[in-house]
């Protein structure tokens, strides 16, 4: 599995965990799924997700080149984790 | 008529009518256009003889939001802002508490009109100045829409406004489970605006952010400090609010104003690069503790800007102290930037439990007296008499008990050290933990629910965790219930259980012991 695929699965697992805790049923999670726009992740959850990704994948997140509407989607988040 | 903020704005319309006053969504309004639209709202309110009433602003980050606010004030009424993200149940509680029957409606709230009408069950008037009749759902209430507004002529008239008249009504979390309303008068507001302009003068050339939701009282500073100076208010879009670096630069903002959390997010995402904000001249933070390391990072990102920390409870009209960051980490208590000095228009005292003044560098509760202090809580004389007090040898002066523990250093700067009660701040919003506990008790049917700020025992709270005694309960159901009642920042991030709820020697719930138990179980 490529790191991007692993990372994507890692984020999907977090989405599923959060939706379960909040009693929200999700259909298929598409690449353009908005982490913050879905209401599942507030800004603090988003930071926690960054912390967990950095710790688990030994990488540094740098969103300085990306726009918020991009890096808050599933695909954008994964693509911008370098 | 005494001088008020509406007259100041009218003066700016006369002096520079074509100067930009507002940028929101993709629209720009000059001072003349802003007044014209707002004046039409005022005219319709007058036609219904609505004067000195509470006007609900059911609009959010749209032209209607700002023209509704100004139109309410021009007509001598009070504005009461709402947030479409709040649960309907909470919106209805606020409407009932304020006895509001007239609402200015933007498209952001149109889907809620039918539900609100059913819940309120009183005669209502809706004004929807930017919405066509065909786009309005079928409702029983009177409604004036875009076509009606096109037939109204704007004018320069301002209804009589006295200094004690209420300019706006803001609601915060209440310990009883009911949101509590804080009325702020024109005298309160103009006192703040004038002091703020002295501390950090704005000019007609400034372009100021409008990042705070209108339900957060710092938005009042955004709007009226900007329009008082004849500057341009630039509304930050919801999507950019999360990390507004691009927005600040594209819009050439000269003033940024937000909770420190926004800066913290940007720092964590590695966005705060050196000199990324060359246009900023003021970077203002308020609403929660500003960490020294965040101030250092922001100062590097905006080297031409003053980094300013403001502090003040909503009861004291937005902010009552100010501190300009000197770009030196002083290792202040908790690593928090000082609150600074109280406005010179006010008196303050730092007192012990028996209201005796404490000395320099001693910890006590901050009490404030002066023209920014509100008259009390809406319809709650008991709480008002508890928090707004008179002191011996202080004549008829009213002192507001902030509930904030502070100390004053040798330079006269105040430092924040915590709360005397169970109030916490989440992203700048005041949260009474008792209000969260009450809702979780209702949802779970449990006798005890303990709400804790998270991270535990940190000076800056990020979220809320609720602890229940072990047993049968469904976390998802509890959180779903909370969502129907509480705004998003008050909803628990997690529900955790422990074998029993420990009590201390006084028979009260022992929160320290609970935190130890959670840490033993690796709930950190």
Coordinates of C-alpha atoms in Angstrom, one line a residue:
Chain A
X1 CA 0.0 0.0 0.0
X2 CA 1.4 3.4 -0.9
X3 CA 1.8 6.0 1.9
X4 CA -1.0 8.1 0.4
X5 CA -3.4 5.2 0.4
X6 CA -2.4 4.3 4.0
X7 CA -2.9 7.9 5.0
X8 CA -6.2 8.1 3.3
X9 CA -7.4 5.0 5.0
X10 CA -6.2 6.4 8.3
X11 CA -8.2 9.6 7.8
X12 CA -11.3 7.6 6.7
X13 CA -11.1 5.5 9.9
X14 CA -11.1 8.8 11.9
X15 CA -14.1 10.1 10.0
X16 CA -16.0 6.8 10.6
X17 CA -15.0 6.9 14.3
X18 CA -16.2 10.5 14.7
X19 CA -19.5 9.9 12.8
X20 CA -20.2 6.8 15.0
X21 CA -19.6 8.8 18.2
X22 CA -21.9 11.5 17.0
X23 CA -24.6 9.0 15.8
X24 CA -24.3 10.1 12.1
X25 CA -24.7 7.6 9.3
X26 CA -22.4 8.2 6.4
X27 CA -22.7 6.8 2.9
X28 CA -19.6 6.2 0.9
X29 CA -16.8 8.7 1.8
X30 CA -15.7 10.3 -1.4
X31 CA -12.4 12.1 -2.1
X32 CA -14.1 15.5 -1.9
X33 CA -15.6 14.8 1.5
X34 CA -15.2 18.0 3.5
X35 CA -13.8 17.3 7.0
X36 CA -14.8 20.6 8.4
X37 CA -17.8 21.3 6.1
X38 CA -19.4 18.0 7.2
X39 CA -19.7 19.3 10.7
X40 CA -17.8 16.2 12.0
X41 CA -14.5 18.0 12.5
X42 CA -14.2 21.4 14.1
X43 CA -11.0 23.3 14.0
X44 CA -9.7 21.6 17.1
X45 CA -10.5 18.2 15.8
X46 CA -8.7 19.1 12.6
X47 CA -5.6 20.0 14.6
X48 CA -5.8 16.8 16.5
X49 CA -6.0 14.9 13.2
X50 CA -2.8 16.7 12.1
X51 CA -1.1 15.7 15.3
X52 CA -2.1 12.1 14.9
X53 CA -1.1 11.9 11.2
X54 CA 2.3 13.5 12.0
X55 CA 2.9 11.0 14.8
X56 CA 1.8 8.0 13.0
X57 CA 3.4 8.7 9.6
X58 CA 6.5 10.6 10.8
X59 CA 5.8 13.5 8.5
X60 CA 5.3 17.2 8.8
X61 CA 2.1 18.9 7.7
X62 CA 2.6 22.1 5.9
X63 CA -0.5 23.7 4.5
X64 CA 1.1 27.1 3.7
X65 CA 0.8 26.6 -0.1
X66 CA -2.8 25.3 -0.1
X67 CA -6.2 27.0 0.2
X68 CA -8.5 26.1 3.1
X69 CA -11.2 24.7 0.8
X70 CA -8.6 22.4 -0.6
X71 CA -6.8 21.0 2.5
X72 CA -10.0 20.4 4.4
X73 CA -11.2 17.8 2.0
X74 CA -10.1 14.2 2.3
X75 CA -8.1 14.2 -0.9
X76 CA -6.7 17.7 -0.3
X77 CA -5.6 16.8 3.2
X78 CA -3.9 13.6 2.1
X79 CA -2.2 15.4 -0.9
X80 CA -0.9 18.2 1.3
X81 CA 0.7 16.0 3.9
X82 CA 4.3 15.7 2.8
Chain B
X1 CA -30.3 63.7 21.3
X2 CA -26.9 62.7 22.7
X3 CA -24.1 61.6 20.4
X4 CA -24.3 58.0 19.3
X5 CA -22.7 55.6 16.9
X6 CA -25.5 56.0 14.4
X7 CA -25.0 59.7 14.1
X8 CA -21.3 59.1 13.7
X9 CA -21.9 56.7 10.8
X10 CA -24.4 59.2 9.2
X11 CA -21.6 61.9 9.4
X12 CA -19.3 59.6 7.4
X13 CA -22.1 59.1 4.8
X14 CA -22.2 62.9 4.4
X15 CA -18.4 63.4 4.3
X16 CA -17.5 60.5 2.0
X17 CA -20.6 58.9 0.5
X18 CA -18.7 56.9 -2.2
X19 CA -16.1 55.5 0.1
X20 CA -16.4 51.7 0.6
X21 CA -18.0 50.8 3.9
X22 CA -18.6 47.0 3.4
X23 CA -17.3 44.1 1.4
X24 CA -19.3 40.9 2.0
X25 CA -19.7 37.8 -0.2
X26 CA -19.0 39.3 -3.7
X27 CA -20.7 42.6 -3.0
X28 CA -19.2 46.0 -2.1
X29 CA -21.3 48.8 -0.6
X30 CA -20.3 52.4 -0.3
X31 CA -21.3 54.4 2.8
X32 CA -24.1 55.9 0.8
X33 CA -25.3 52.5 -0.4
X34 CA -25.0 51.0 3.1
X35 CA -27.1 53.8 4.5
X36 CA -29.6 53.6 1.7
X37 CA -30.3 49.9 2.3
X38 CA -30.3 50.3 6.1
X39 CA -32.5 53.4 6.0
X40 CA -35.2 51.4 4.0
X41 CA -35.3 48.8 6.8
X42 CA -35.6 51.6 9.3
X43 CA -38.5 53.1 7.3
X44 CA -40.4 49.9 7.3
X45 CA -39.9 49.5 11.0
X46 CA -41.3 53.0 11.5
X47 CA -44.3 52.2 9.3
X48 CA -45.2 49.5 11.8
X49 CA -44.5 51.9 14.7
X50 CA -41.7 49.6 15.9
X51 CA -39.5 51.7 18.2
X52 CA -37.3 50.7 21.2
X53 CA -38.0 47.0 20.5
X54 CA -35.7 44.1 20.1
X55 CA -35.1 43.3 16.4
X56 CA -33.8 39.8 15.7
X57 CA -31.2 39.6 13.0
X58 CA -31.8 36.3 11.3
X59 CA -28.9 36.8 8.9
X60 CA -25.3 35.7 8.8
X61 CA -22.3 37.1 6.9
X62 CA -24.5 38.7 4.2
X63 CA -25.5 42.2 3.2
X64 CA -28.7 41.8 5.1
X65 CA -26.8 41.1 8.3
X66 CA -25.2 44.5 8.3
X67 CA -28.0 46.5 6.9
X68 CA -30.4 44.8 9.4
X69 CA -28.1 45.8 12.3
X70 CA -27.7 49.4 11.1
X71 CA -31.4 49.7 10.1
X72 CA -32.5 48.5 13.6
X73 CA -30.3 51.2 15.2
X74 CA -31.3 54.0 12.8
X75 CA -34.9 53.4 13.8
X76 CA -34.1 53.6 17.5
X77 CA -34.4 49.9 18.1
X78 CA -32.1 47.2 19.6
X79 CA -30.5 44.5 17.5
X80 CA -30.4 40.9 18.6
X81 CA -28.1 38.8 16.5
X82 CA -28.6 35.1 15.8
X83 CA -26.4 32.3 14.3
X84 CA -27.9 29.8 11.9
X85 CA -25.6 27.2 13.4
X86 CA -27.4 27.4 16.7
X87 CA -30.0 24.7 17.4
X88 CA -33.6 26.0 16.8
X89 CA -34.4 25.3 20.4
X90 CA -31.7 27.7 21.6
X91 CA -32.7 30.4 19.1
X92 CA -36.3 30.1 20.3
X93 CA -35.2 30.5 23.9
X94 CA -33.3 33.6 23.0
X95 CA -36.3 35.0 21.1
X96 CA -38.7 34.3 24.0
X97 CA -36.3 35.8 26.6
X98 CA -35.9 39.0 24.5
X99 CA -39.6 39.1 23.6
X100 CA -38.6 39.7 20.0
X101 CA -41.4 39.8 17.4
X102 CA -39.7 41.5 14.5
X103 CA -36.9 39.9 12.4
X104 CA -34.7 41.0 9.6
X105 CA -34.1 37.8 7.5
X106 CA -31.3 36.8 5.2
X107 CA -31.3 33.9 2.8
X108 CA -29.1 32.0 5.4
X109 CA -32.2 31.6 7.7
X110 CA -35.0 31.2 5.2
X111 CA -35.3 27.5 5.7
X112 CA -36.0 28.1 9.4
X113 CA -38.8 30.6 9.1
X114 CA -41.6 28.1 9.1
X115 CA -40.2 26.3 12.1
X116 CA -39.6 29.5 14.0
X117 CA -43.1 30.7 13.3
X118 CA -44.5 27.4 14.7
X119 CA -42.4 27.5 17.8
X120 CA -42.9 31.2 18.7
X121 CA -46.7 31.1 18.3
X122 CA -47.0 34.9 18.5
X123 CA -47.7 37.5 15.8
X124 CA -44.4 38.0 13.9
X125 CA -43.1 40.5 11.3
X126 CA -40.4 39.3 9.0
X127 CA -38.4 41.8 6.8
X128 CA -36.5 40.1 4.0
X129 CA -34.9 43.0 2.0
X130 CA -32.8 40.9 -0.3
X131 CA -35.2 38.0 -0.9
X132 CA -37.8 37.9 -3.8
X133 CA -41.3 37.0 -2.8
X134 CA -41.2 33.9 -5.0
X135 CA -38.3 32.5 -2.9
X136 CA -40.1 32.9 0.4
X137 CA -41.8 29.7 1.8
X138 CA -45.5 29.8 2.6
X139 CA -45.8 31.2 6.1
X140 CA -48.7 32.8 8.0
X141 CA -46.7 35.8 9.3
X142 CA -46.5 39.2 7.8
X143 CA -43.5 39.5 5.6
X144 CA -41.9 42.4 3.6
X145 CA -39.6 41.2 0.8
X146 CA -37.3 42.6 -1.9
X147 CA -40.2 43.9 -4.0
X148 CA -41.7 45.9 -1.1
X149 CA -38.3 47.4 -0.3
X150 CA -37.9 48.6 -3.9
X151 CA -40.9 50.9 -3.4
X152 CA -39.4 52.5 -0.2
X153 CA -37.5 55.7 -0.3
X154 CA -34.4 56.0 1.8
X155 CA -33.7 59.2 3.9
X156 CA -31.3 60.6 6.4
X157 CA -33.7 60.4 9.3
X158 CA -32.5 58.9 12.6
X159 CA -35.0 58.2 15.4
X160 CA -34.3 59.7 18.8
X161 CA -31.7 57.6 20.6
X162 CA -30.9 58.3 24.3
X163 CA -27.7 57.2 25.9
X164 CA -29.4 54.6 28.1
X165 CA -31.3 53.0 25.2
X166 CA -30.1 49.6 24.4
X167 CA -28.0 49.2 21.2
X168 CA -27.6 45.5 21.2
X169 CA -28.5 42.4 23.2
X170 CA -26.0 39.6 23.3
X171 CA -26.6 36.1 24.9
X172 CA -24.0 33.9 26.7
X173 CA -24.1 30.6 28.3
X174 CA -26.0 30.5 31.7
X175 CA -25.5 28.2 34.7
X176 CA -29.3 27.5 34.9
X177 CA -29.4 26.0 31.4
X178 CA -31.0 29.1 29.9
X179 CA -28.9 31.5 27.8
X180 CA -28.6 34.8 29.6
X181 CA -29.1 38.1 27.8
X182 CA -26.8 41.1 28.3
X183 CA -28.2 44.5 27.2
X184 CA -25.6 47.0 26.1
X185 CA -26.6 50.6 25.9
X186 CA -25.5 53.3 23.4
X187 CA -23.6 54.9 26.3
X188 CA -21.7 51.7 26.9
X189 CA -21.0 51.3 23.2
X190 CA -19.8 54.8 22.5
X191 CA -17.5 54.8 25.6
X192 CA -15.8 51.7 24.3
X193 CA -15.6 52.9 20.7
X194 CA -14.0 56.2 21.8
X195 CA -11.5 54.6 24.1
X196 CA -10.6 52.0 21.4
X197 CA -10.1 54.7 18.8
X198 CA -7.7 56.5 21.3
X199 CA -5.7 53.4 22.0
X200 CA -5.5 52.1 18.4
X201 CA -6.6 54.8 16.0
X202 CA -8.2 53.7 12.7
X203 CA -8.3 55.9 9.6
X204 CA -10.5 56.0 6.5
X205 CA -7.9 54.0 4.7
X206 CA -8.1 51.0 6.9
X207 CA -9.5 47.7 5.8
X208 CA -10.7 45.8 8.8
X209 CA -11.6 42.1 9.1
X210 CA -15.1 41.0 10.2
X211 CA -14.3 37.5 11.4
X212 CA -16.3 37.1 14.6
X213 CA -19.8 35.7 14.3
X214 CA -22.3 38.5 15.1
X215 CA -23.4 36.5 18.2
X216 CA -19.9 37.1 19.6
X217 CA -19.7 40.6 21.0
X218 CA -16.3 41.3 19.5
X219 CA -18.1 41.6 16.2
X220 CA -19.6 44.8 17.6
X221 CA -16.0 46.2 17.6
X222 CA -15.4 44.9 14.1
X223 CA -18.5 46.7 12.8
X224 CA -18.7 49.9 14.7
X225 CA -15.0 50.7 15.3
X226 CA -14.6 50.4 11.5
X227 CA -17.7 52.5 10.5
X228 CA -16.9 55.1 13.3
X229 CA -13.6 55.7 11.5
X230 CA -15.0 55.7 8.0
X231 CA -13.0 52.6 7.2
X232 CA -14.0 49.5 5.2
X233 CA -15.4 46.4 6.9
X234 CA -14.4 43.2 5.1
X235 CA -16.4 40.1 6.0
X236 CA -14.4 36.9 6.1
X237 CA -16.2 34.0 4.4
X238 CA -17.0 31.0 6.4
X239 CA -14.6 28.8 4.4
X240 CA -11.6 31.2 4.8
X241 CA -12.2 31.7 8.5
X242 CA -10.5 28.4 9.2
X243 CA -7.1 29.6 8.0
X244 CA -7.5 33.1 6.7
X245 CA -3.9 33.8 5.4
X246 CA -4.9 33.9 1.8
X247 CA -7.9 36.1 2.6
X248 CA -5.9 38.6 4.6
X249 CA -3.5 39.1 1.7
X250 CA -6.0 39.0 -1.2
X251 CA -8.2 41.6 0.5
X252 CA -5.2 43.7 1.6
X253 CA -6.5 43.9 5.2
X254 CA -4.8 46.4 7.5
X255 CA -6.5 45.2 10.6
X256 CA -7.0 41.6 11.7
X257 CA -9.1 40.8 14.7
X258 CA -10.0 37.3 16.0
X259 CA -9.7 34.8 18.8
X260 CA -6.1 33.6 19.3
X261 CA -7.2 30.1 18.3
X262 CA -7.2 31.2 14.7
X263 CA -3.5 32.2 15.0
X264 CA -2.8 29.0 16.8
X265 CA -4.4 26.9 14.0
X266 CA -2.3 28.7 11.4
X267 CA 0.9 28.3 13.4
X268 CA 0.2 24.6 13.8
X269 CA -0.4 24.2 10.0
X270 CA 2.9 26.0 9.3
X271 CA 1.1 28.8 7.6
X272 CA 2.6 31.6 9.8
X273 CA 5.7 32.2 7.6
X274 CA 7.9 35.2 8.2
X275 CA 6.4 38.4 6.8
X276 CA 3.4 36.6 5.3
X277 CA 1.2 39.5 6.3
X278 CA 2.9 42.7 5.0
X279 CA -0.3 44.8 4.9
X280 CA -1.4 44.4 8.5
X281 CA -0.8 47.3 10.9
X282 CA -3.0 46.0 13.8
X283 CA -3.4 42.4 14.8
X284 CA -5.9 42.2 17.6
X285 CA -6.8 39.2 19.7
X286 CA -9.6 38.8 22.2
X287 CA -11.9 36.3 23.7
X288 CA -9.5 33.9 25.2
X289 CA -5.9 33.7 26.6
X290 CA -3.2 34.7 24.1
X291 CA -0.2 32.4 24.4
X292 CA 3.2 34.2 24.3
X293 CA 4.5 31.8 21.6
X294 CA 1.5 32.5 19.4
X295 CA 2.2 36.2 19.8
X296 CA 5.9 35.7 18.8
X297 CA 4.9 33.7 15.7
X298 CA 2.2 36.2 14.6
X299 CA 4.6 39.1 15.1
X300 CA 7.1 37.4 12.8
X301 CA 4.3 36.9 10.2
X302 CA 3.2 40.5 10.5
X303 CA 6.3 42.5 11.4
X304 CA 4.7 45.8 10.5
X305 CA 1.8 45.2 12.8
X306 CA 1.1 45.9 16.5
X307 CA 0.1 42.7 18.2
X308 CA -2.6 43.6 20.7
X309 CA -4.3 41.6 23.4
X310 CA -7.7 42.7 24.5
X311 CA -9.7 41.4 27.5
X312 CA -13.2 42.0 28.7
X313 CA -16.4 40.3 29.6
X314 CA -19.5 41.0 27.4
X315 CA -21.0 42.7 30.5
X316 CA -18.3 45.3 30.2
X317 CA -18.9 46.0 26.5
X318 CA -16.4 44.0 24.4
X319 CA -13.0 44.9 26.1
X320 CA -11.9 46.8 29.1
X321 CA -8.2 46.3 29.1
X322 CA -5.5 46.3 26.4
X323 CA -1.9 45.3 26.0
X324 CA 0.4 45.9 23.1
X325 CA 2.8 42.9 22.7
X326 CA 6.4 44.0 23.1
X327 CA 7.8 41.0 21.3
X328 CA 9.7 39.8 24.4
X329 CA 8.7 36.5 26.1
X330 CA 8.5 37.4 29.7
X331 CA 7.4 34.0 30.9
X332 CA 4.3 35.5 32.3
X333 CA 2.0 33.3 34.4
X334 CA 0.9 30.3 32.3
X335 CA 2.9 31.6 29.3
X336 CA 0.0 33.9 28.7
X337 CA 0.3 37.5 27.3
X338 CA -0.7 40.1 30.0
X339 CA -4.2 41.5 29.9
X340 CA -2.6 45.0 30.2
X341 CA -4.2 48.1 31.7
X342 CA -7.8 48.9 32.4
X343 CA -9.2 51.7 30.2
X344 CA -8.5 55.0 32.0
X345 CA -12.3 55.8 31.8
X346 CA -12.9 53.1 34.4
X347 CA -12.1 52.1 38.0
X348 CA -11.0 48.7 38.9
X349 CA -10.3 46.7 42.1
X350 CA -8.7 43.4 42.7
X351 CA -10.4 41.8 45.8
X352 CA -10.3 38.8 48.0
X353 CA -13.4 36.7 48.9
X354 CA -14.6 39.4 51.3
X355 CA -14.2 42.2 48.8
X356 CA -11.1 43.5 50.5
X357 CA -8.5 45.0 48.1
X358 CA -5.4 42.9 47.6
X359 CA -1.9 44.2 47.0
X360 CA 0.4 44.3 44.0
X361 CA 1.2 40.8 42.7
X362 CA -1.5 39.3 44.9
X363 CA -4.3 37.2 43.4
X364 CA -7.9 38.3 43.5
X365 CA -11.1 38.8 41.6
X366 CA -11.3 41.7 39.2
X367 CA -14.1 44.2 39.7
X368 CA -14.9 46.9 37.2
X369 CA -16.8 50.1 37.4
X370 CA -17.5 52.8 34.7
X371 CA -19.4 53.7 31.6
X372 CA -18.9 50.4 29.8
X373 CA -20.5 48.4 32.5
X374 CA -23.9 47.1 31.5
X375 CA -27.0 47.6 33.6
X376 CA -27.4 43.8 34.3
X377 CA -28.9 40.7 32.9
X378 CA -32.1 40.7 30.9
X379 CA -35.0 39.7 33.1
X380 CA -32.8 38.3 35.9
X381 CA -32.7 40.6 38.9
X382 CA -31.3 37.8 41.2
X383 CA -28.3 37.2 39.0
X384 CA -27.9 40.9 38.3
X385 CA -27.8 41.8 42.1
X386 CA -25.2 39.0 42.6
X387 CA -22.8 40.1 39.8
X388 CA -23.5 43.9 39.7
X389 CA -22.8 45.2 43.2
X390 CA -22.3 48.3 45.3
X391 CA -19.3 48.6 47.6
X392 CA -19.0 50.3 50.9
X393 CA -17.5 53.8 50.6
X394 CA -18.0 53.7 46.9
X395 CA -21.2 55.8 46.7
X396 CA -23.7 54.6 44.1
X397 CA -21.1 53.2 41.7
X398 CA -22.0 49.8 40.3
X399 CA -19.1 47.3 40.2
X400 CA -19.2 44.3 37.9
X401 CA -17.7 41.1 39.5
X402 CA -15.9 39.6 36.5
X403 CA -15.3 36.2 38.1
X404 CA -11.8 36.4 36.6
X405 CA -8.8 35.9 38.9
X406 CA -6.0 38.3 38.1
X407 CA -3.0 39.9 39.6
X408 CA -1.5 43.3 38.9
X409 CA 2.3 43.6 38.4
X410 CA 4.5 46.5 39.3
X411 CA 3.9 48.1 35.9
X412 CA 0.1 48.2 36.4
X413 CA -0.5 45.4 33.9
X414 CA -3.1 42.8 34.8
X415 CA -2.4 39.1 34.4
X416 CA -5.1 36.5 33.9
X417 CA -4.8 33.5 36.3
X418 CA -8.1 31.6 36.0
X419 CA -11.8 31.7 37.1
X420 CA -13.5 31.6 40.5
X421 CA -16.3 29.4 39.1
X422 CA -16.8 26.7 36.5
X423 CA -16.9 28.9 33.4
X424 CA -14.5 28.1 30.6
X425 CA -13.8 29.5 27.2
X426 CA -13.9 27.4 24.1
X427 CA -12.6 29.2 21.0
X428 CA -13.5 32.4 22.9
X429 CA -17.0 31.5 23.7
X430 CA -18.1 31.5 27.4
X431 CA -19.3 28.1 28.5
X432 CA -20.9 27.4 31.9
X433 CA -20.0 23.8 32.5
X434 CA -23.2 23.5 34.6
X435 CA -25.2 24.2 31.5
X436 CA -23.6 21.3 29.6
X437 CA -24.0 19.0 32.7
X438 CA -27.7 19.8 32.9
X439 CA -28.3 18.8 29.3
X440 CA -26.2 15.6 29.6
X441 CA -28.2 14.7 32.8
X442 CA -31.4 15.1 30.8
X443 CA -30.1 13.1 27.9
X444 CA -28.7 10.2 30.0
X445 CA -31.2 10.1 32.8
X446 CA -28.2 10.0 35.2
X447 CA -28.1 11.9 38.5
X448 CA -24.5 13.0 38.0
X449 CA -22.8 14.3 34.9
X450 CA -19.4 16.1 35.3
X451 CA -18.3 18.4 32.5
X452 CA -14.6 19.1 32.3
X453 CA -12.6 21.3 30.1
X454 CA -10.0 19.5 27.9
X455 CA -7.0 19.3 28.0
X456 CA -7.5 18.8 31.7
X457 CA -6.1 21.6 34.0
X458 CA -4.8 23.5 31.0
X459 CA -5.1 27.4 31.1
X460 CA -6.5 27.2 27.5
X461 CA -9.5 24.9 27.0
X462 CA -10.0 23.3 23.6
X463 CA -13.1 21.3 24.2
X464 CA -15.4 19.6 26.7
X465 CA -15.4 16.1 28.0
X466 CA -18.3 14.7 30.1
X467 CA -17.8 12.0 32.7
X468 CA -20.5 9.6 33.8
X469 CA -20.6 6.8 36.2
X470 CA -20.3 3.4 34.5
X471 CA -23.5 1.9 33.3
X472 CA -25.8 1.6 30.3
X473 CA -25.8 4.7 28.2
X474 CA -25.3 5.5 24.5
X475 CA -22.7 8.2 23.9
X476 CA -24.0 8.8 20.3
X477 CA -27.6 9.4 21.7
X478 CA -26.3 11.8 24.3
X479 CA -24.3 13.8 21.8
X480 CA -27.3 13.9 19.4
X481 CA -29.5 15.2 22.2
X482 CA -26.9 17.9 23.0
X483 CA -26.8 19.0 19.4
X484 CA -30.5 19.8 19.5
X485 CA -30.0 22.1 22.5
X486 CA -26.5 23.4 22.6
X487 CA -24.4 25.4 20.1
X488 CA -21.5 23.4 18.6
X489 CA -18.8 24.8 20.9
X490 CA -20.7 23.4 23.9
X491 CA -21.2 19.9 22.6
X492 CA -19.0 17.4 24.5
X493 CA -16.2 15.9 22.4
X494 CA -16.4 12.7 24.3
X495 CA -18.4 10.9 27.0
X496 CA -16.2 8.8 29.2
X497 CA -17.1 6.6 32.2
X498 CA -15.5 5.9 35.6
X499 CA -16.5 3.3 38.2
X500 CA -17.9 6.0 40.6
X501 CA -18.2 9.7 40.9
X502 CA -15.9 10.7 43.8
X503 CA -16.9 13.3 46.4
X504 CA -14.7 15.5 48.5
X505 CA -14.9 16.1 52.3
X506 CA -17.6 18.7 51.7
X507 CA -19.7 16.2 49.8
X508 CA -19.1 18.0 46.5
X509 CA -18.0 16.3 43.3
X510 CA -14.2 16.0 43.4
X511 CA -13.1 17.1 39.9
X512 CA -9.4 16.8 40.7
X513 CA -9.9 13.2 41.8
X514 CA -11.9 12.5 38.6
X515 CA -9.1 13.9 36.5
X516 CA -6.6 11.6 38.3
X517 CA -8.9 8.6 37.7
X518 CA -9.1 9.5 34.0
X519 CA -5.4 9.9 33.7
X520 CA -4.8 6.5 35.4
X521 CA -7.1 5.1 32.7
X522 CA -5.0 6.9 30.1
X523 CA -7.7 9.3 29.2
X524 CA -5.4 12.3 28.7

